[in-house]
GROMACS .gro file of C-alpha atoms in nm:
model
  276
    1UNK     CA    1   2.507   5.410   5.551
    2UNK     CA    2   2.170   5.539   5.439
    3UNK     CA    3   2.295   5.566   5.080
    4UNK     CA    4   2.421   5.209   5.096
    5UNK     CA    5   2.087   5.097   5.233
    6UNK     CA    6   1.910   5.271   4.943
    7UNK     CA    7   2.138   5.096   4.692
    8UNK     CA    8   2.070   4.760   4.856
    9UNK     CA    9   1.695   4.824   4.859
   10UNK     CA   10   1.694   4.919   4.490
   11UNK     CA   11   1.892   4.603   4.409
   12UNK     CA   12   1.647   4.393   4.609
   13UNK     CA   13   1.364   4.568   4.434
   14UNK     CA   14   1.511   4.482   4.093
   15UNK     CA   15   1.581   4.124   4.204
   16UNK     CA   16   1.223   4.089   4.315
   17UNK     CA   17   1.105   4.205   3.971
   18UNK     CA   18   1.335   3.953   3.806
   19UNK     CA   19   1.216   3.682   4.044
   20UNK     CA   20   0.854   3.770   3.983
   21UNK     CA   21   0.898   3.752   3.605
   22UNK     CA   22   1.095   3.428   3.638
   23UNK     CA   23   0.820   3.274   3.852
   24UNK     CA   24   0.546   3.373   3.610
   25UNK     CA   25   0.743   3.245   3.313
   26UNK     CA   26   0.846   2.917   3.477
   27UNK     CA   27   0.503   2.844   3.620
   28UNK     CA   28   0.345   2.912   3.282
   29UNK     CA   29   0.604   2.697   3.107
   30UNK     CA   30   0.563   2.424   3.368
   31UNK     CA   31   0.188   2.424   3.329
   32UNK     CA   32   0.219   2.411   2.953
   33UNK     CA   33   0.463   2.123   2.980
   34UNK     CA   34   0.230   1.936   3.214
   35UNK     CA   35  -0.066   1.992   2.983
   36UNK     CA   36   0.133   1.860   2.688
   37UNK     CA   37   0.260   1.565   2.890
   38UNK     CA   38  -0.090   1.477   3.010
   39UNK     CA   39  -0.219   1.500   2.654
   40UNK     CA   40   0.066   1.279   2.535
   41UNK     CA   41  -0.006   1.027   2.808
   42UNK     CA   42  -0.372   1.008   2.707
   43UNK     CA   43  -0.285   0.984   2.337
   44UNK     CA   44  -0.025   0.718   2.409
   45UNK     CA   45  -0.274   0.517   2.612
   46UNK     CA   46  -0.515   0.517   2.317
   47UNK     CA   47  -0.236   0.440   2.069
   48UNK     CA   48  -0.098   0.166   2.288
   49UNK     CA   49  -0.440   0.004   2.309
   50UNK     CA   50  -0.479   0.025   1.930
   51UNK     CA   51  -0.127  -0.105   1.869
   52UNK     CA   52  -0.172  -0.390   2.114
   53UNK     CA   53  -0.504  -0.484   1.951
   54UNK     CA   54  -0.343  -0.469   1.604
   55UNK     CA   55  -0.050  -0.684   1.715
   56UNK     CA   56  -0.283  -0.937   1.880
   57UNK     CA   57  -0.500  -0.948   1.569
   58UNK     CA   58  -0.196  -1.005   1.347
   59UNK     CA   59  -0.075  -1.277   1.582
   60UNK     CA   60  -0.414  -1.450   1.565
   61UNK     CA   61  -0.430  -1.414   1.185
   62UNK     CA   62  -0.077  -1.554   1.145
   63UNK     CA   63  -0.167  -1.855   1.360
   64UNK     CA   64  -0.485  -1.910   1.156
   65UNK     CA   65  -0.293  -1.888   0.827
   66UNK     CA   66  -0.026  -2.129   0.950
   67UNK     CA   67  -0.301  -2.370   1.060
   68UNK     CA   68  -0.459  -2.340   0.715
   69UNK     CA   69  -0.123  -2.414   0.550
   70UNK     CA   70  -0.079  -2.721   0.769
   71UNK     CA   71  -0.435  -2.838   0.697
   72UNK     CA   72  -0.385  -2.789   0.323
   73UNK     CA   73  -0.062  -2.989   0.333
   74UNK     CA   74  -0.246  -3.261   0.524
   75UNK     CA   75  -0.524  -3.255   0.264
   76UNK     CA   76  -0.267  -3.293  -0.015
   77UNK     CA   77  -0.106  -3.584   0.167
   78UNK     CA   78  -0.439  -3.758   0.218
   79UNK     CA   79  -0.540  -3.692  -0.142
   80UNK     CA   80  -0.210  -3.843  -0.256
   81UNK     CA   81  -0.268  -4.150  -0.041
   82UNK     CA   82  -0.626  -4.183  -0.172
   83UNK     CA   83  -0.502  -4.136  -0.531
   84UNK     CA   84  -0.239  -4.403  -0.479
   85UNK     CA   85  -0.498  -4.643  -0.340
   86UNK     CA   86  -0.740  -4.563  -0.624
   87UNK     CA   87  -0.466  -4.616  -0.883
   88UNK     CA   88  -0.370  -4.948  -0.726
   89UNK     CA   89  -0.734  -5.055  -0.736
   90UNK     CA   90  -0.755  -4.939  -1.099
   91UNK     CA   91  -0.444  -5.136  -1.193
   92UNK     CA   92  -0.586  -5.447  -1.026
   93UNK     CA   93  -0.925  -5.401  -1.196
   94UNK     CA   94  -0.768  -5.362  -1.540
   95UNK     CA   95  -0.538  -5.658  -1.479
   96UNK     CA   96  -0.829  -5.873  -1.363
   97UNK     CA   97  -1.049  -5.773  -1.659
   98UNK     CA   98  -0.773  -5.830  -1.913
   99UNK     CA   99  -0.687  -6.166  -1.760
  100UNK     CA  100  -1.054  -6.262  -1.771
  101UNK     CA  101  -1.081  -6.142  -2.130
  102UNK     CA  102  -0.776  -6.346  -2.228
  103UNK     CA  103  -0.909  -6.664  -2.071
  104UNK     CA  104  -1.261  -6.610  -2.205
  105UNK     CA  105  -1.127  -6.531  -2.553
  106UNK     CA  106  -0.933  -6.857  -2.554
  107UNK     CA  107  -1.248  -7.041  -2.450
  108UNK     CA  108  -1.453  -6.849  -2.708
  109UNK     CA  109  -1.211  -6.931  -2.989
  110UNK     CA  110  -1.215  -7.296  -2.893
  111UNK     CA  111  -1.594  -7.297  -2.886
  112UNK     CA  112  -1.601  -7.127  -3.227
  113UNK     CA  113  -1.373  -7.396  -3.364
  114UNK     CA  114  -1.631  -7.651  -3.263
  115UNK     CA  115  -1.959  -7.468  -3.317
  116UNK     CA  116  -1.872  -7.176  -3.539
  117UNK     CA  117  -1.884  -7.353  -3.885
  118UNK     CA  118  -2.236  -7.371  -4.019
  119UNK     CA  119  -2.348  -7.692  -4.192
  120UNK     CA  120  -2.087  -7.906  -4.017
  121UNK     CA  121  -2.266  -8.205  -3.875
  122UNK     CA  122  -1.981  -8.330  -3.661
  123UNK     CA  123  -1.629  -8.451  -3.671
  124UNK     CA  124  -1.722  -8.822  -3.662
  125UNK     CA  125  -1.570  -9.005  -3.957
  126UNK     CA  126  -1.701  -9.345  -4.055
  127UNK     CA  127  -1.438  -9.610  -4.031
  128UNK     CA  128  -1.600  -9.777  -4.332
  129UNK     CA  129  -1.545  -9.481  -4.565
  130UNK     CA  130  -1.429  -9.606  -4.907
  131UNK     CA  131  -1.076  -9.548  -5.018
  132UNK     CA  132  -1.187  -9.488  -5.374
  133UNK     CA  133  -1.342  -9.143  -5.418
  134UNK     CA  134  -1.569  -9.268  -5.689
  135UNK     CA  135  -1.699  -9.566  -5.500
  136UNK     CA  136  -2.041  -9.556  -5.339
  137UNK     CA  137  -2.034  -9.545  -4.959
  138UNK     CA  138  -2.174  -9.850  -4.788
  139UNK     CA  139  -2.489  -9.810  -4.580
  140UNK     CA  140  -2.441  -9.754  -4.208
  141UNK     CA  141  -2.505 -10.035  -3.961
  142UNK     CA  142  -2.857 -10.075  -3.820
  143UNK     CA  143  -2.763  -9.950  -3.472
  144UNK     CA  144  -2.577  -9.643  -3.604
  145UNK     CA  145  -2.712  -9.300  -3.503
  146UNK     CA  146  -2.612  -8.987  -3.692
  147UNK     CA  147  -2.390  -8.750  -3.483
  148UNK     CA  148  -2.527  -8.396  -3.427
  149UNK     CA  149  -2.368  -8.098  -3.235
  150UNK     CA  150  -2.525  -7.985  -2.908
  151UNK     CA  151  -2.777  -7.714  -2.986
  152UNK     CA  152  -2.667  -7.513  -2.677
  153UNK     CA  153  -2.320  -7.444  -2.820
  154UNK     CA  154  -2.414  -7.121  -2.993
  155UNK     CA  155  -2.581  -7.001  -2.672
  156UNK     CA  156  -2.262  -7.064  -2.479
  157UNK     CA  157  -2.062  -6.873  -2.742
  158UNK     CA  158  -2.300  -6.580  -2.714
  159UNK     CA  159  -2.283  -6.587  -2.334
  160UNK     CA  160  -1.902  -6.592  -2.334
  161UNK     CA  161  -1.894  -6.307  -2.588
  162UNK     CA  162  -2.137  -6.111  -2.371
  163UNK     CA  163  -1.914  -6.160  -2.067
  164UNK     CA  164  -1.609  -6.051  -2.270
  165UNK     CA  165  -1.792  -5.738  -2.391
  166UNK     CA  166  -1.902  -5.659  -2.036
  167UNK     CA  167  -1.544  -5.704  -1.914
  168UNK     CA  168  -1.415  -5.469  -2.185
  169UNK     CA  169  -1.679  -5.215  -2.089
  170UNK     CA  170  -1.575  -5.247  -1.725
  171UNK     CA  171  -1.213  -5.195  -1.829
  172UNK     CA  172  -1.308  -4.890  -2.040
  173UNK     CA  173  -1.510  -4.743  -1.754
  174UNK     CA  174  -1.220  -4.803  -1.515
  175UNK     CA  175  -0.975  -4.631  -1.755
  176UNK     CA  176  -1.214  -4.338  -1.798
  177UNK     CA  177  -1.267  -4.310  -1.421
  178UNK     CA  178  -0.894  -4.331  -1.362
  179UNK     CA  179  -0.831  -4.052  -1.612
  180UNK     CA  180  -1.100  -3.834  -1.449
  181UNK     CA  181  -0.971  -3.908  -1.099
  182UNK     CA  182  -0.612  -3.837  -1.205
  183UNK     CA  183  -0.713  -3.507  -1.369
  184UNK     CA  184  -0.916  -3.407  -1.061
  185UNK     CA  185  -0.625  -3.496  -0.835
  186UNK     CA  186  -0.378  -3.295  -1.043
  187UNK     CA  187  -0.615  -2.998  -1.045
  188UNK     CA  188  -0.665  -3.024  -0.669
  189UNK     CA  189  -0.290  -3.041  -0.604
  190UNK     CA  190  -0.231  -2.748  -0.839
  191UNK     CA  191  -0.493  -2.534  -0.666
  192UNK     CA  192  -0.379  -2.646  -0.319
  193UNK     CA  193  -0.016  -2.558  -0.394
  194UNK     CA  194  -0.123  -2.220  -0.530
  195UNK     CA  195  -0.327  -2.167  -0.214
  196UNK     CA  196  -0.030  -2.264   0.005
  197UNK     CA  197   0.195  -2.025  -0.188
  198UNK     CA  198  -0.053  -1.741  -0.135
  199UNK     CA  199  -0.095  -1.833   0.232
  200UNK     CA  200   0.281  -1.839   0.289
  201UNK     CA  201   0.315  -1.496   0.125
  202UNK     CA  202   0.032  -1.365   0.341
  203UNK     CA  203   0.202  -1.507   0.651
  204UNK     CA  204   0.530  -1.338   0.553
  205UNK     CA  205   0.354  -1.004   0.497
  206UNK     CA  206   0.171  -1.027   0.827
  207UNK     CA  207   0.487  -1.130   1.010
  208UNK     CA  208   0.657  -0.819   0.874
  209UNK     CA  209   0.363  -0.604   0.983
  210UNK     CA  210   0.364  -0.781   1.319
  211UNK     CA  211   0.736  -0.707   1.366
  212UNK     CA  212   0.683  -0.342   1.271
  213UNK     CA  213   0.379  -0.312   1.496
  214UNK     CA  214   0.558  -0.481   1.784
  215UNK     CA  215   0.855  -0.243   1.743
  216UNK     CA  216   0.620   0.057   1.741
  217UNK     CA  217   0.448  -0.081   2.050
  218UNK     CA  218   0.780  -0.112   2.231
  219UNK     CA  219   0.879   0.243   2.133
  220UNK     CA  220   0.537   0.374   2.238
  221UNK     CA  221   0.567   0.204   2.578
  222UNK     CA  222   0.914   0.353   2.622
  223UNK     CA  223   0.780   0.694   2.523
  224UNK     CA  224   0.491   0.657   2.766
  225UNK     CA  225   0.731   0.564   3.046
  226UNK     CA  226   0.954   0.861   2.967
  227UNK     CA  227   0.655   1.096   2.945
  228UNK     CA  228   0.535   0.981   3.286
  229UNK     CA  229   0.883   1.042   3.427
  230UNK     CA  230   0.887   1.388   3.268
  231UNK     CA  231   0.545   1.460   3.412
  232UNK     CA  232   0.667   1.354   3.755
  233UNK     CA  233   0.969   1.583   3.722
  234UNK     CA  234   0.745   1.870   3.615
  235UNK     CA  235   0.524   1.814   3.917
  236UNK     CA  236   0.826   1.813   4.147
  237UNK     CA  237   0.958   2.131   3.987
  238UNK     CA  238   0.615   2.289   4.013
  239UNK     CA  239   0.618   2.222   4.387
  240UNK     CA  240   0.959   2.387   4.416
  241UNK     CA  241   0.837   2.689   4.217
  242UNK     CA  242   0.535   2.731   4.440
  243UNK     CA  243   0.755   2.724   4.749
  244UNK     CA  244   0.979   2.989   4.597
  245UNK     CA  245   0.720   3.197   4.417
  246UNK     CA  246   0.381   3.181   4.586
  247UNK     CA  247   0.456   3.445   4.849
  248UNK     CA  248   0.630   3.671   4.596
  249UNK     CA  249   0.354   3.645   4.338
  250UNK     CA  250   0.080   3.694   4.593
  251UNK     CA  251   0.241   3.997   4.763
  252UNK     CA  252   0.455   4.138   4.480
  253UNK     CA  253   0.271   4.468   4.443
  254UNK     CA  254   0.258   4.525   4.814
  255UNK     CA  255   0.626   4.433   4.857
  256UNK     CA  256   0.726   4.670   4.576
  257UNK     CA  257   0.514   4.943   4.724
  258UNK     CA  258   0.661   4.895   5.073
  259UNK     CA  259   1.010   4.876   4.926
  260UNK     CA  260   0.950   5.206   4.746
  261UNK     CA  261   0.817   5.370   5.056
  262UNK     CA  262   1.124   5.253   5.249
  263UNK     CA  263   1.356   5.395   4.982
  264UNK     CA  264   1.167   5.723   4.978
  265UNK     CA  265   1.185   5.748   5.355
  266UNK     CA  266   1.561   5.694   5.346
  267UNK     CA  267   1.595   5.961   5.080
  268UNK     CA  268   1.397   6.202   5.291
  269UNK     CA  269   1.615   6.121   5.586
  270UNK     CA  270   1.923   6.189   5.375
  271UNK     CA  271   1.778   6.522   5.264
  272UNK     CA  272   1.702   6.623   5.622
  273UNK     CA  273   2.055   6.530   5.732
  274UNK     CA  274   2.203   6.718   5.437
  275UNK     CA  275   1.991   7.026   5.512
  276UNK     CA  276   2.107   7.025   5.878
   0.00000   0.00000   0.00000
């Protein structure tokens, strides 16, 4: 019975050593795991804040770019409407000037027919003109007055010509302005379309970055949640280890010493019994 007790005590002694080493190892591993988990939680909190800020910034930038695209399209539409109105006004101006020129030219030509030939005294023909070219013309009657053209005719011709020239100049200016306005409009539309193309590409790039950032944010949140669960599990396990190990670790040397003394006492008792 004493021998069996010694065997049991030695087994307990070995088990206590194993338990003590297990407790030290597990507590150390648990502490290391908690330290890593806490570090990960802190890092994830910082990363999550950065990711969230990046995603929000991208969202704001995308909205701003889309607004700019819409505003540019609106500007093109308004420019097209203005260009159409300007062209209609140009067409009317040219039509009006050409119509005026046509009418004034007809009037001018008619005036030139009357006043344009120098030395012509008038178109009055004496009814008493002789039929024989060689005969001497009879003297005019006493009450006859020689016909003369109105001296203001040439002034009227000059005035009409001046109005025609001014109308042609107005037409030329309108054509030049129309060409400039059309070129400016085409350049504006070209630049606006290029800007829209670049904006759309930028929106696509930022949407891709936004999707990637949002996916990383979701994964980071999931990782944070899992890390917190792991940390909770480690804390629970740490509590279990302390319940199982605190007494052993605190009193291990004393327990081993007492266990050795008990074994030695049993051995001495066996020796005494054997000697008897």
